[in-house]
Coordinates of C-alpha atoms and ligand atoms in Angstrom, one line a residue:
X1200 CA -12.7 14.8 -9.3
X1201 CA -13.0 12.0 -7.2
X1202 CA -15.5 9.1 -8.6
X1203 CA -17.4 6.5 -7.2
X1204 CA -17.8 3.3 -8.3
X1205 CA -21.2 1.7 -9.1
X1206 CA -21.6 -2.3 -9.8
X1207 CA -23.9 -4.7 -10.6
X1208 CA -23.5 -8.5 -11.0
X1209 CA -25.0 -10.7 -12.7
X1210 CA -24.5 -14.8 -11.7
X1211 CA -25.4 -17.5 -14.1
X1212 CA -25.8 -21.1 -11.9
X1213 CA -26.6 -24.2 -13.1
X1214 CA -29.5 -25.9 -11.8
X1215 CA -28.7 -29.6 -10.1
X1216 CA -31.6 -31.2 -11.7
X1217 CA -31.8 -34.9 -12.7
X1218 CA -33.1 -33.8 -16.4
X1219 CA -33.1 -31.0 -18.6
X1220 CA -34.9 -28.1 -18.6
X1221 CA -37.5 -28.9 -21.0
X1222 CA -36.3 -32.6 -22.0
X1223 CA -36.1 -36.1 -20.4
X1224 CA -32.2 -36.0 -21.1
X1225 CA -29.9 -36.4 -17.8
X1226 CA -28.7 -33.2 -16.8
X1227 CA -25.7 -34.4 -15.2
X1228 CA -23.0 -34.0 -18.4
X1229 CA -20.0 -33.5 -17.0
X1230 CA -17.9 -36.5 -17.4
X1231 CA -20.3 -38.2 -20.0
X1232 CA -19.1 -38.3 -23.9
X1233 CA -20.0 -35.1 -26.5
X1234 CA -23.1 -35.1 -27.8
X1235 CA -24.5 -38.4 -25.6
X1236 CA -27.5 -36.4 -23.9
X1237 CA -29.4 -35.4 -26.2
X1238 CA -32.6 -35.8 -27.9
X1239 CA -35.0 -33.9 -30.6
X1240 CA -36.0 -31.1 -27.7
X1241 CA -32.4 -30.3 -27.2
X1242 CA -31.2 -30.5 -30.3
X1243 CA -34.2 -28.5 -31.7
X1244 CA -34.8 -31.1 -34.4
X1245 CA -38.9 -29.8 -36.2
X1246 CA -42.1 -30.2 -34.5
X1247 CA -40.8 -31.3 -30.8
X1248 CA -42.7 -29.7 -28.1
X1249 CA -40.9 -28.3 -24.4
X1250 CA -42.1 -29.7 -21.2
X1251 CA -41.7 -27.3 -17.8
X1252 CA -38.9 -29.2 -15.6
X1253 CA -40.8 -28.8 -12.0
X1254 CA -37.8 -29.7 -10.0
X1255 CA -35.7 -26.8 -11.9
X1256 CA -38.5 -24.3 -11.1
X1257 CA -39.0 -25.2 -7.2
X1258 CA -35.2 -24.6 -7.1
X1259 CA -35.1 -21.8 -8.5
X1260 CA -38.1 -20.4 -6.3
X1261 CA -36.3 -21.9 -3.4
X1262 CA -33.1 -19.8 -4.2
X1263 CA -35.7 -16.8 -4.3
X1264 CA -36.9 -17.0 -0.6
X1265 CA -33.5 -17.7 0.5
X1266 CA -32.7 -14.1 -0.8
X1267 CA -36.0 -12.9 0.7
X1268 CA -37.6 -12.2 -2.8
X1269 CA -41.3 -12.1 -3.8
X1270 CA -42.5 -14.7 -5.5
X1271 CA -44.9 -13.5 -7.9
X1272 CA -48.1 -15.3 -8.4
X1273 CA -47.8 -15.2 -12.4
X1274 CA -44.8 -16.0 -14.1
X1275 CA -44.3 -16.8 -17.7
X1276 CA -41.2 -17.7 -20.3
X1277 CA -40.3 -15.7 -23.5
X1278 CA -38.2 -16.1 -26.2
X1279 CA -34.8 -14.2 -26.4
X1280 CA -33.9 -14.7 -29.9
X1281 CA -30.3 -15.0 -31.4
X1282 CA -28.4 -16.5 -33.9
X1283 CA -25.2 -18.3 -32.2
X1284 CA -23.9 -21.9 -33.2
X1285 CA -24.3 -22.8 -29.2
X1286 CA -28.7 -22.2 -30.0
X1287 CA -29.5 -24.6 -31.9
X1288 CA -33.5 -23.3 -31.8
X1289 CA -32.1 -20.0 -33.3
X1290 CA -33.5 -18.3 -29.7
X1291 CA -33.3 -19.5 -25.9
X1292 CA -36.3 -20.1 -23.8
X1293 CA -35.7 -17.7 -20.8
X1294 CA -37.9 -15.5 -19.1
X1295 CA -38.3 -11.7 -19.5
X1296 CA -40.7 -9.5 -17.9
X1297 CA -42.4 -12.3 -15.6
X1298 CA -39.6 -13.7 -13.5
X1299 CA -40.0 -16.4 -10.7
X1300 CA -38.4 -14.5 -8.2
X1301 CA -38.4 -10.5 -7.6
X1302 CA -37.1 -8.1 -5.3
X1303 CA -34.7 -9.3 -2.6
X1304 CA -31.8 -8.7 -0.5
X1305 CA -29.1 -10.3 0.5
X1306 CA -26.2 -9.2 3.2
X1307 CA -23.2 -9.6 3.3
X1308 CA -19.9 -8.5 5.5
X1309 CA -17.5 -6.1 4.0
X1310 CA -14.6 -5.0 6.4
X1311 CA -16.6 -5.7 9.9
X1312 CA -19.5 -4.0 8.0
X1313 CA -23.1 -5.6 6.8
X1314 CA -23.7 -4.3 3.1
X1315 CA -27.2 -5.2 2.2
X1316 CA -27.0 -5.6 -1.7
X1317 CA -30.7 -5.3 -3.4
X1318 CA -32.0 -8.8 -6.1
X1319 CA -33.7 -7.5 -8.3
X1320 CA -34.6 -10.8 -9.9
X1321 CA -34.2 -14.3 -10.2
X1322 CA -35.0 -16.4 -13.6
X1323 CA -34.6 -19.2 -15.0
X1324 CA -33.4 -20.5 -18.5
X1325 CA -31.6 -23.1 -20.2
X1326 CA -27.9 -23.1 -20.8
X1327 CA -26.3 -23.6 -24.6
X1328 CA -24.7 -25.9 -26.5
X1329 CA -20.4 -26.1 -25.2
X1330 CA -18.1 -25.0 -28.3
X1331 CA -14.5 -25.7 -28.8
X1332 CA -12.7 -24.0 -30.8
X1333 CA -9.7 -25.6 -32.1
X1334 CA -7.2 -25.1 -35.4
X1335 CA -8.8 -27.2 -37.3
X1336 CA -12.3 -26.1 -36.8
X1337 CA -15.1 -25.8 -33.8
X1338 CA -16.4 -28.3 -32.0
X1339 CA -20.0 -28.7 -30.6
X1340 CA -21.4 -30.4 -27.6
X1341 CA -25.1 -30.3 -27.3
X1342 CA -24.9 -31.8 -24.1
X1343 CA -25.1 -28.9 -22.2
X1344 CA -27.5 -27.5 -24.4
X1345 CA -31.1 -27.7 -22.1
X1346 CA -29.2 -27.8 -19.0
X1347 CA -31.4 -25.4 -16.4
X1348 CA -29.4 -22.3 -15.4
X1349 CA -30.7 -19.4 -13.1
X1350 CA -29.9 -16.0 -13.4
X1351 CA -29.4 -14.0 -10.3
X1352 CA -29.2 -10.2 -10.8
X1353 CA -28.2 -7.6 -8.7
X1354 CA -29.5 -3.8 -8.1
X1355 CA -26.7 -1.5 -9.0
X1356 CA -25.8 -1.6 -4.9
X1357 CA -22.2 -2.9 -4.7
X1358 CA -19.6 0.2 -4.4
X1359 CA -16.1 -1.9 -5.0
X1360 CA -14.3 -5.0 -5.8
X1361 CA -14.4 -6.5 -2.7
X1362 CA -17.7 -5.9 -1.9
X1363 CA -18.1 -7.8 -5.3
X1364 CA -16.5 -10.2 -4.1
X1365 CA -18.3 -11.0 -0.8
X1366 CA -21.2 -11.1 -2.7
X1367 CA -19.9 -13.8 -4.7
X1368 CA -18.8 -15.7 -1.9
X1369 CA -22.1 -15.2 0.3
X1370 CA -24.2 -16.3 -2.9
X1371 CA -22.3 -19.2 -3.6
X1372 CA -22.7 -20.3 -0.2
X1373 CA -26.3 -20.1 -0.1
X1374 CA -26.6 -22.1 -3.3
X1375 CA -24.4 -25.2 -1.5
X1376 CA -26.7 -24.8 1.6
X1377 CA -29.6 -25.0 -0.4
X1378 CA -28.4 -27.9 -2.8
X1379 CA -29.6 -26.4 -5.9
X1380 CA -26.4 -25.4 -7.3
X1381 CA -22.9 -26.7 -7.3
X1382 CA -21.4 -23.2 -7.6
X1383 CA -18.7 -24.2 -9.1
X1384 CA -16.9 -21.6 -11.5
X1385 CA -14.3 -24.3 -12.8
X1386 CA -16.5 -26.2 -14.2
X1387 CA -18.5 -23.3 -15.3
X1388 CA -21.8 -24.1 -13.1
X1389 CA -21.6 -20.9 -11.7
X1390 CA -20.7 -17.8 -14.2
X1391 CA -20.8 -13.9 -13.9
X1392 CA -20.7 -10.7 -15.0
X1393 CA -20.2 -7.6 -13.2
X1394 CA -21.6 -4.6 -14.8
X1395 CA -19.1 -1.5 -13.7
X1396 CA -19.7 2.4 -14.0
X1397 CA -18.6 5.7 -12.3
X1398 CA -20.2 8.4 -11.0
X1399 CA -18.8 11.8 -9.3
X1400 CA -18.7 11.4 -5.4
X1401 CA -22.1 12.9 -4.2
X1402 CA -23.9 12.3 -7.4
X1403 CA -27.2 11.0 -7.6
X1404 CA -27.2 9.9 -11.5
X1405 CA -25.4 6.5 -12.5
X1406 CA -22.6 7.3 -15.1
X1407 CA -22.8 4.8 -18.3
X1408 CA -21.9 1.3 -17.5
X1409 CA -19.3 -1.3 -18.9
X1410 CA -20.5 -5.0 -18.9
X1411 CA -17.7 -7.3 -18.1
X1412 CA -17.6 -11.1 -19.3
X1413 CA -15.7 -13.7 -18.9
X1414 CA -15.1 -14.0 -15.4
X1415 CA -14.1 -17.6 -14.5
X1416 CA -12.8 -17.4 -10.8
X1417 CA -13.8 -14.8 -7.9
X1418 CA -10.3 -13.9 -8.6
X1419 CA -11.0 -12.6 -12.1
X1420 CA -14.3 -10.8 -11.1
X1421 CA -11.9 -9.0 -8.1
X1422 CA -9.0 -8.0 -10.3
X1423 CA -11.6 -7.0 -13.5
X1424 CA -13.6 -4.1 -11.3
X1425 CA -10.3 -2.9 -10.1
X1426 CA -9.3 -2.9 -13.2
X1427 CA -12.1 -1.2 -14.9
X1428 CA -12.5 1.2 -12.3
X1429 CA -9.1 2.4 -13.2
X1430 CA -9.5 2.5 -16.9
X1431 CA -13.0 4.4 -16.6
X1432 CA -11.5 6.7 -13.8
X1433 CA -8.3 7.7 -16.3
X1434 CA -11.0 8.1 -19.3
X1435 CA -13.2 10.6 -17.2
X1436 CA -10.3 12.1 -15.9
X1437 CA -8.3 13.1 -19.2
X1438 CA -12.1 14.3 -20.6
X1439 CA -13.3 11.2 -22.0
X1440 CA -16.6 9.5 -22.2
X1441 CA -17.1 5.8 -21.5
X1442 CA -19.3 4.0 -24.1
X1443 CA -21.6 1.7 -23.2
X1444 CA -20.0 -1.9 -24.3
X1445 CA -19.6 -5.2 -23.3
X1446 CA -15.9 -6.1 -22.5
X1447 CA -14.0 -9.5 -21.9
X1448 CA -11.7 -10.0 -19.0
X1449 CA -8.1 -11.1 -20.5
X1450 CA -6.5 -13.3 -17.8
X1451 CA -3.4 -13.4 -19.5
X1452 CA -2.9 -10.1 -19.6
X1453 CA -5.2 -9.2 -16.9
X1454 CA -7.0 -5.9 -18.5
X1455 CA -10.3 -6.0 -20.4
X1456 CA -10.8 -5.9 -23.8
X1457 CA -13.6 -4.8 -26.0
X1458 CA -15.7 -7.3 -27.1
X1459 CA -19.2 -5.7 -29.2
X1460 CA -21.0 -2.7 -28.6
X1461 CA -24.0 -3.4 -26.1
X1462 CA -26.8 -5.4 -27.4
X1463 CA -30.6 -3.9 -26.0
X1464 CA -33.2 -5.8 -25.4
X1465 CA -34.9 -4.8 -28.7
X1466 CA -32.2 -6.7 -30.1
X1467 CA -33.8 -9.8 -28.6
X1468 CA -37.2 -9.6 -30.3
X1469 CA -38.6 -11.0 -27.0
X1470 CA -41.8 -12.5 -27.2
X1471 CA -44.2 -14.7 -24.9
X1472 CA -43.1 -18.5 -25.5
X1473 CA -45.8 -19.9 -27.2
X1474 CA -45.6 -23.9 -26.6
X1475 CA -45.9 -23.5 -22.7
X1476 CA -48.3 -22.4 -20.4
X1477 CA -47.7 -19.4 -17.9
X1478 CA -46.8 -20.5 -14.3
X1479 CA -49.2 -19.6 -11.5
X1480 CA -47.5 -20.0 -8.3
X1481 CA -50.0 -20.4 -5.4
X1482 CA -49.4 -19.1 -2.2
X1483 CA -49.9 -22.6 -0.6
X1484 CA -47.5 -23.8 -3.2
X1485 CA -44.6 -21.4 -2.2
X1486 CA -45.2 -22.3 1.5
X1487 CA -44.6 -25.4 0.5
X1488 CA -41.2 -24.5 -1.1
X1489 CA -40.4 -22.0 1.8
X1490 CA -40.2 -25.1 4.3
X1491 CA -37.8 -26.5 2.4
X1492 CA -35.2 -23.9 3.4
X1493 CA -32.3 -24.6 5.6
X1494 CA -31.0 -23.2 8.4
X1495 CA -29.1 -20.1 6.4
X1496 CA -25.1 -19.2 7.2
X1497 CA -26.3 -15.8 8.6
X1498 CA -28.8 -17.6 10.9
X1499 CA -26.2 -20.2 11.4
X1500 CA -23.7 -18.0 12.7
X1501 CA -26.0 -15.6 15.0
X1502 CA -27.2 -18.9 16.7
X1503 CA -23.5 -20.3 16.8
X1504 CA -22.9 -16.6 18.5
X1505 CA -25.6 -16.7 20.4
X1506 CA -26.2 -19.8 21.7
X1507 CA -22.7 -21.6 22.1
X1508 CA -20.8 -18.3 22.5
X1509 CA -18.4 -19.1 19.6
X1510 CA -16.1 -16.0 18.8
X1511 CA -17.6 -14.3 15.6
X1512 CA -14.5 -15.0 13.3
X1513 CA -14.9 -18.3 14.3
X1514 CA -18.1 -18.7 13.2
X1515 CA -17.6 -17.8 10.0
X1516 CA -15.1 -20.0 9.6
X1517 CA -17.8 -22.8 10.5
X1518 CA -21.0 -21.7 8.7
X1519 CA -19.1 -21.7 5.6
X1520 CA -20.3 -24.7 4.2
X1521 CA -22.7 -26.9 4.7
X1522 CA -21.1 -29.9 6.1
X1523 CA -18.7 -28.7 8.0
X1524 CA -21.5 -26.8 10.0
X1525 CA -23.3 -30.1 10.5
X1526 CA -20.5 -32.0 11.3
X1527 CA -19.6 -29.2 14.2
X1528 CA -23.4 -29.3 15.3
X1529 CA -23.3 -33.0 16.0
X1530 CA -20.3 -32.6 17.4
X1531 CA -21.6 -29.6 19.6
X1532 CA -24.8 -31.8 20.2
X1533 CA -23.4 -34.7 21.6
X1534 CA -21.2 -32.7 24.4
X1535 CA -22.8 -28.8 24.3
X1536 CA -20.6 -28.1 27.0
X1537 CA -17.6 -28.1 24.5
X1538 CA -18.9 -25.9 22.0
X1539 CA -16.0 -23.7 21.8
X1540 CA -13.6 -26.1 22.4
X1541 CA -14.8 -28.4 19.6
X1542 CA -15.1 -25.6 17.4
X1543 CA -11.2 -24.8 17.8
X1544 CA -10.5 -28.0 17.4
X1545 CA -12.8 -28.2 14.3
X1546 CA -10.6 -24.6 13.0
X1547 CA -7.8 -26.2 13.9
X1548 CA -6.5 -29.8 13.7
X1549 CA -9.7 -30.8 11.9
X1550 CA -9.4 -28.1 9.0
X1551 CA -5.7 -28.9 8.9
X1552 CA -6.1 -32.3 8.0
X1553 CA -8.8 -31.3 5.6
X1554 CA -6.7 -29.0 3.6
X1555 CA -3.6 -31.6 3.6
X1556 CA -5.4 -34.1 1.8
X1557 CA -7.5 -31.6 -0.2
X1558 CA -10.6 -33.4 1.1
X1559 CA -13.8 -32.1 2.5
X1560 CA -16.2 -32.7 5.4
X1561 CA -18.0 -35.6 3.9
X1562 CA -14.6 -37.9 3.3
X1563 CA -13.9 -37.8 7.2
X1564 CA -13.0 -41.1 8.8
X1565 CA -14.5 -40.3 11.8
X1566 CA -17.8 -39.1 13.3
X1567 CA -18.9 -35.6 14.9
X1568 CA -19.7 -37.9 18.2
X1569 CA -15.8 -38.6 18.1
X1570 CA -14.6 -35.7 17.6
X1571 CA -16.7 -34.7 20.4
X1572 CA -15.2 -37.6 22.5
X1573 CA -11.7 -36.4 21.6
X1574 CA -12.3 -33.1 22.7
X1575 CA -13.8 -34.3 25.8
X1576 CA -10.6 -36.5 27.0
X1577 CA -8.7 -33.4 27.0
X1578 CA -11.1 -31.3 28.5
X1579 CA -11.3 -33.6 31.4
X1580 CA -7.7 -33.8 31.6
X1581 CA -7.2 -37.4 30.9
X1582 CA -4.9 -36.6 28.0
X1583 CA -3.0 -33.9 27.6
X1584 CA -3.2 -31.0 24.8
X1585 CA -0.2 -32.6 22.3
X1586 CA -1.0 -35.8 23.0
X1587 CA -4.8 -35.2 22.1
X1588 CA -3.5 -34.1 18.4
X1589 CA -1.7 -37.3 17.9
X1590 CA -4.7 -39.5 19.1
X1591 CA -6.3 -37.5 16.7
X1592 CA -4.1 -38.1 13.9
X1593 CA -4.0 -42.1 14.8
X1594 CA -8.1 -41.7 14.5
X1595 CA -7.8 -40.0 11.0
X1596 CA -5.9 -42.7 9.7
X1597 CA -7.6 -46.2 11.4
X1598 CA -11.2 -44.9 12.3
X1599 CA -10.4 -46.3 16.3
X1600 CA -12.4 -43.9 18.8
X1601 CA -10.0 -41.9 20.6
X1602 CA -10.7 -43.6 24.5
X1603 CA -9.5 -46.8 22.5
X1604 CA -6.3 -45.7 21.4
X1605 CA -5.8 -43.9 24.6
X1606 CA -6.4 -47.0 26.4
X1607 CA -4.6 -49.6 24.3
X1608 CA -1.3 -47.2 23.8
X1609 CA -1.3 -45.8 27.6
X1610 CA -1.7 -42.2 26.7
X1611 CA -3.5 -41.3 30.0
X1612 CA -2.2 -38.0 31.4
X1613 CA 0.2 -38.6 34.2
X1614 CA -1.6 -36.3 36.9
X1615 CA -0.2 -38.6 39.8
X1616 CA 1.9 -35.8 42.1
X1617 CA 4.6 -38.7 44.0
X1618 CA 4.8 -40.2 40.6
X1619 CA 6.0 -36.9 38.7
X1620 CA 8.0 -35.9 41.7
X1621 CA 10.3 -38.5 41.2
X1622 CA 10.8 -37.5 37.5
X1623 CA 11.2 -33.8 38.6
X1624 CA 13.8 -34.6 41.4
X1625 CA 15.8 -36.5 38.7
X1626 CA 15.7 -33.9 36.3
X1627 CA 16.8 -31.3 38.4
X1628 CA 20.1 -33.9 39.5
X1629 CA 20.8 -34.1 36.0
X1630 CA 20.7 -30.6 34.8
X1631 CA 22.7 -28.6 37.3
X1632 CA 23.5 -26.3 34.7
X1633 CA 20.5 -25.4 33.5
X1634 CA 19.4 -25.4 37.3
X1635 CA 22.1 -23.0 38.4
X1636 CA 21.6 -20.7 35.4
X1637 CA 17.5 -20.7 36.5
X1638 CA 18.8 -19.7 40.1
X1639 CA 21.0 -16.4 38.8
X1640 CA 17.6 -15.0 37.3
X1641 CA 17.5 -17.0 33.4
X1642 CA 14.1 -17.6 34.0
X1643 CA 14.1 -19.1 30.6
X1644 CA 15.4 -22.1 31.1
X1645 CA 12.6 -23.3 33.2
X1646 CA 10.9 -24.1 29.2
X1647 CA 14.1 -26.3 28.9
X1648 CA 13.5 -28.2 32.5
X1649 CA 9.7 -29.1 31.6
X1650 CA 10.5 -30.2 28.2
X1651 CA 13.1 -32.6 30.3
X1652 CA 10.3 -33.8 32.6
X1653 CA 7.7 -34.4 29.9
X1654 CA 10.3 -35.9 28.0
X1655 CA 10.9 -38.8 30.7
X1656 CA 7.2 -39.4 30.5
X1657 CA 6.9 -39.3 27.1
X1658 CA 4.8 -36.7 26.9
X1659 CA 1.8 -37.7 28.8
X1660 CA 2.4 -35.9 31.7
X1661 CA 0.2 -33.0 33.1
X1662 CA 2.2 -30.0 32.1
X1663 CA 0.7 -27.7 34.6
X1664 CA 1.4 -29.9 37.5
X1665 CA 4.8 -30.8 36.5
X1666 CA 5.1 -26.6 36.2
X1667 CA 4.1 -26.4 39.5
X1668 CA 6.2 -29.1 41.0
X1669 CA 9.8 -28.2 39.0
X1670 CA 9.2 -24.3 40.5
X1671 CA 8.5 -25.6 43.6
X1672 CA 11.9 -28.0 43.7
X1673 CA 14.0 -25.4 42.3
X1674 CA 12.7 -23.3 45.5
X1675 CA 13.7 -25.7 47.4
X1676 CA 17.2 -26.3 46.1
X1677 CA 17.7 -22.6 46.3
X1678 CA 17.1 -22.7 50.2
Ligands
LIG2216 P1 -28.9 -4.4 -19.3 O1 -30.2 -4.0 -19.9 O2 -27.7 -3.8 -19.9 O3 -28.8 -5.9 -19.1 P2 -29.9 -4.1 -16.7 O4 -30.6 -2.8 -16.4 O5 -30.6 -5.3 -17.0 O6 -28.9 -3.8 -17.9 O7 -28.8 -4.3 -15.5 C1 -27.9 -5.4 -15.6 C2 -27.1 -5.2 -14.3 O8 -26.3 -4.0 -14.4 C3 -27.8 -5.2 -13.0 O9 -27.1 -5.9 -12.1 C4 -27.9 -3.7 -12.7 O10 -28.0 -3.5 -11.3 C5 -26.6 -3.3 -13.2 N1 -26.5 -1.9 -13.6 C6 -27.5 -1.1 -14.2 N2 -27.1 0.1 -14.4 C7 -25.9 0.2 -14.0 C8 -24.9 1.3 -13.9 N3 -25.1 2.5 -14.4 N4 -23.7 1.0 -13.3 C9 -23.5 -0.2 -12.8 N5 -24.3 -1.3 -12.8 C10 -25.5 -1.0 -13.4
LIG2217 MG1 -28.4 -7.9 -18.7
LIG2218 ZN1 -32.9 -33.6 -24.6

């Protein structure tokens, strides 16, 4: 029988807040010393009261609209309790059948085709406590303990790995546009699970689902649902049943491994916190959140398409984050007539530099408005192609403007015809070889005769005219 695969993800992401989620204490732990941000909220000492980080809540709203969910006008936190060294309050404020944000979409491009995969909601939470585990016992760092952290869940619309993994990508995306995540799975701001399950081709009913943790790169998440798809197809197969569990992701050994049998919400004894009020969102209030939202990638990349006529693979290339998009739309801005050609320069030399130095957008030595000036010197023709990289290169590492450095090294294009001729009419003296070899029919060599001529100008001639004028002297010679 042949089975299809049915997935569902769910995306842990750390909210870029200032403070905690219900404390004063700084959010921002990651380089700071264990067990430095924390006070009697966070570390759950008796009779400490949480307050409602506004910040974390607008974000998480914010990431809500930007996946075209509802945002419902009541909205409350509950209790999910637990008893796990990383809880210090023996349960973790979350949010259970009032969440901020509900019933959304978001597409994404799988193979040349849109997939649109359903939200069904987005909460919010706090993160727990960090454990170490080492020989000699486990360590605990409360400073992540508080931290705000947004759930993102799926509908049960993602049919394989890659898909999956485009999701992941897309999402991820959207959170860096939107500045309220840093998305990044290293450092464990951004986790997930991917909850996996069969069904015969054709069949309406989902078949029982495996959830799968421990997922710390999109790489993981990719080679997990392949592999679970596999293991649940060979258990169907052979007559088996899957159980519904929760399984780790081994990266060692790449397979998954059971972890507990799956836990229901029963388990959770969920109950309406009782030291904070219910949230009611006003509709002026989520206006006020709505125009907060950027220009999205997928709006990005139609305009790019639409208005500058940028190839589509391209664009994607462009939109993919934030400021690399905004450094191309100054660019674009300050000569529109270049879009395209700024854009391959962007994909090209300007990306390649990038990923040499494993730097981003924002450590750029130079301005969009240079770039753009760049681009325009050899769209005009006043340098040539090659020579425009190296002017580019000599702008990455001393911050000139590129008219400068083509001024003070004399760079300008050597478009002059009498001026070239000469060059040509001494190449073709010196290279009677070459010269007879291109008159018996080895059109080839003509490559060799340019590269001569450019040579004697070093490099800064105009490769079309001198083209034009070497075909035309070995015409002559040959009469
Ligand atoms: P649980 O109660 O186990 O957390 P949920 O219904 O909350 O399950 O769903 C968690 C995630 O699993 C969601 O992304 C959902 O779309 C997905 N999911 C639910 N049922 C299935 C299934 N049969 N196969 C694959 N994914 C599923
Ligand atoms: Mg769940
Ligand atoms: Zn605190």
């Amino acid at each position: 029988m042949e089975y299809e695969a049915i997935i569902g993800m769910e995306v842990h992401a750390q909210v870029l807040t200032r403070s905690k989620m219900f404390c004063g204490c700084s959010a921002d732990y990651a380089s700071a010393p264990a067990n430095t941000h924390t006070c009697p909220v966070c570390l759950a000492l008796p009779g400490v009261l949480p307050v409602i980080n506004r910040a974390a809540v607008e974000a998480t709203v914010l990431t809500g609209l930007a996946l075209s969910c509802t945002i419902p006008p009541f909205t409350k936190f509950d209790r999910k309790n637990y008893t796990y060294p990383d809880l210090p309050k023996g349960y973790q404020i979350s949010q259970y059948d009032y969440p901020l944000c509900v019933g959304g979409h978001l597409d994404v491009q799988v193979a040349g085709e849109s997939r649109r995969i359903g939200i069904r909601r987005v909460h919010l939470e706090e993160d727990t406590a960090k454990l170490t585990h080492t020989p000699d016992g486990s360590l605990i760092d409360f400073n992540r303990a508080g931290v705000p952290l947004m759930e993102i869940v799926t509908e049960a619309d993602i049919r394989s790995a890659d898909e999956a993994h485009a999701y992941l990508t897309e999402l991820r995306t959207i959170l860096r546009y939107l500045g309220v995540s840093s998305g990044d799975m290293e450092r464990g701001a951004m986790r997930c699970e991917a909850n996996v399950s069969l069904r015969p081709r054709g069949a309406r009913a989902f078949g029982t689902k495996v959830e799968i943790k421990n997922l710390n790169s999109f790489r993981s998440v990719r080679n997990a649902i392949v592999y679970e798809i596999d293991r649940q197809s060979g258990l169907l197969a052979s007559g088996g049943a899957v159980e519904q569990v929760t399984m780790g992701w081994d990266e060692e050994r790449q397979c998954t491994v059971f972890q507990r049998s799956k836990e229901y919400a029963e388990d959770y004894r969920y109950f309406p916190e009782p030291d904070l009020p219910p949230i009611e969102m006003t509709p002026v209030e989520v206006q006020t959140i709505r125009e907060r939202l950027p220009e999205l990638p997928h709006d990005k990349a139609q305009r790019y398409e639409r208005e500058f006529g940028i190839k589509s693979a391209d664009v994607a290339l462009l939109v993919a984050e934030h400021p690399t998009a905004l450094f191309y739309e100054q660019a674009v801005a300050a000569r529109p007539a270049l879009a395209q050609a700024i854009a391959n320069w962007m994909l090209g030399e300007v990306f390649r530099y990038l990923s040499e130095g494993e730097r981003t957008t924002a450590e750029l030595p130079i301005s969009p408005a240079m770039l753009a000036e760049l681009v325009a010197l050899v769209d005009d023709g006043t340098i040539n192609n090659t020579v425009g990289k190296q002017v580019l290169n000599e702008m990455m590492t001393s911050g000139e403007a590129a008219a400068s450095i083509v001024e003070r090294r004399g760079l300008a294009q050597i478009s002059d015809t009498v001026a070239l001729e000469q060059i040509i009419t001494s190449v073709v003296a010196q290279h009677p070889g070459p010269v007879a070899q291109y008159r018996e029919g080895e059109s080839k060599v003509l490559g060799f005769l340019i590269g001569q001529a450019m040579r004697a100008t070093q490099g800064k001639a105009n490769v079309q005219i001198v083209r034009d004028l070497l075909l035309q002297a070995l015409d002559d010679s040959q009469r």
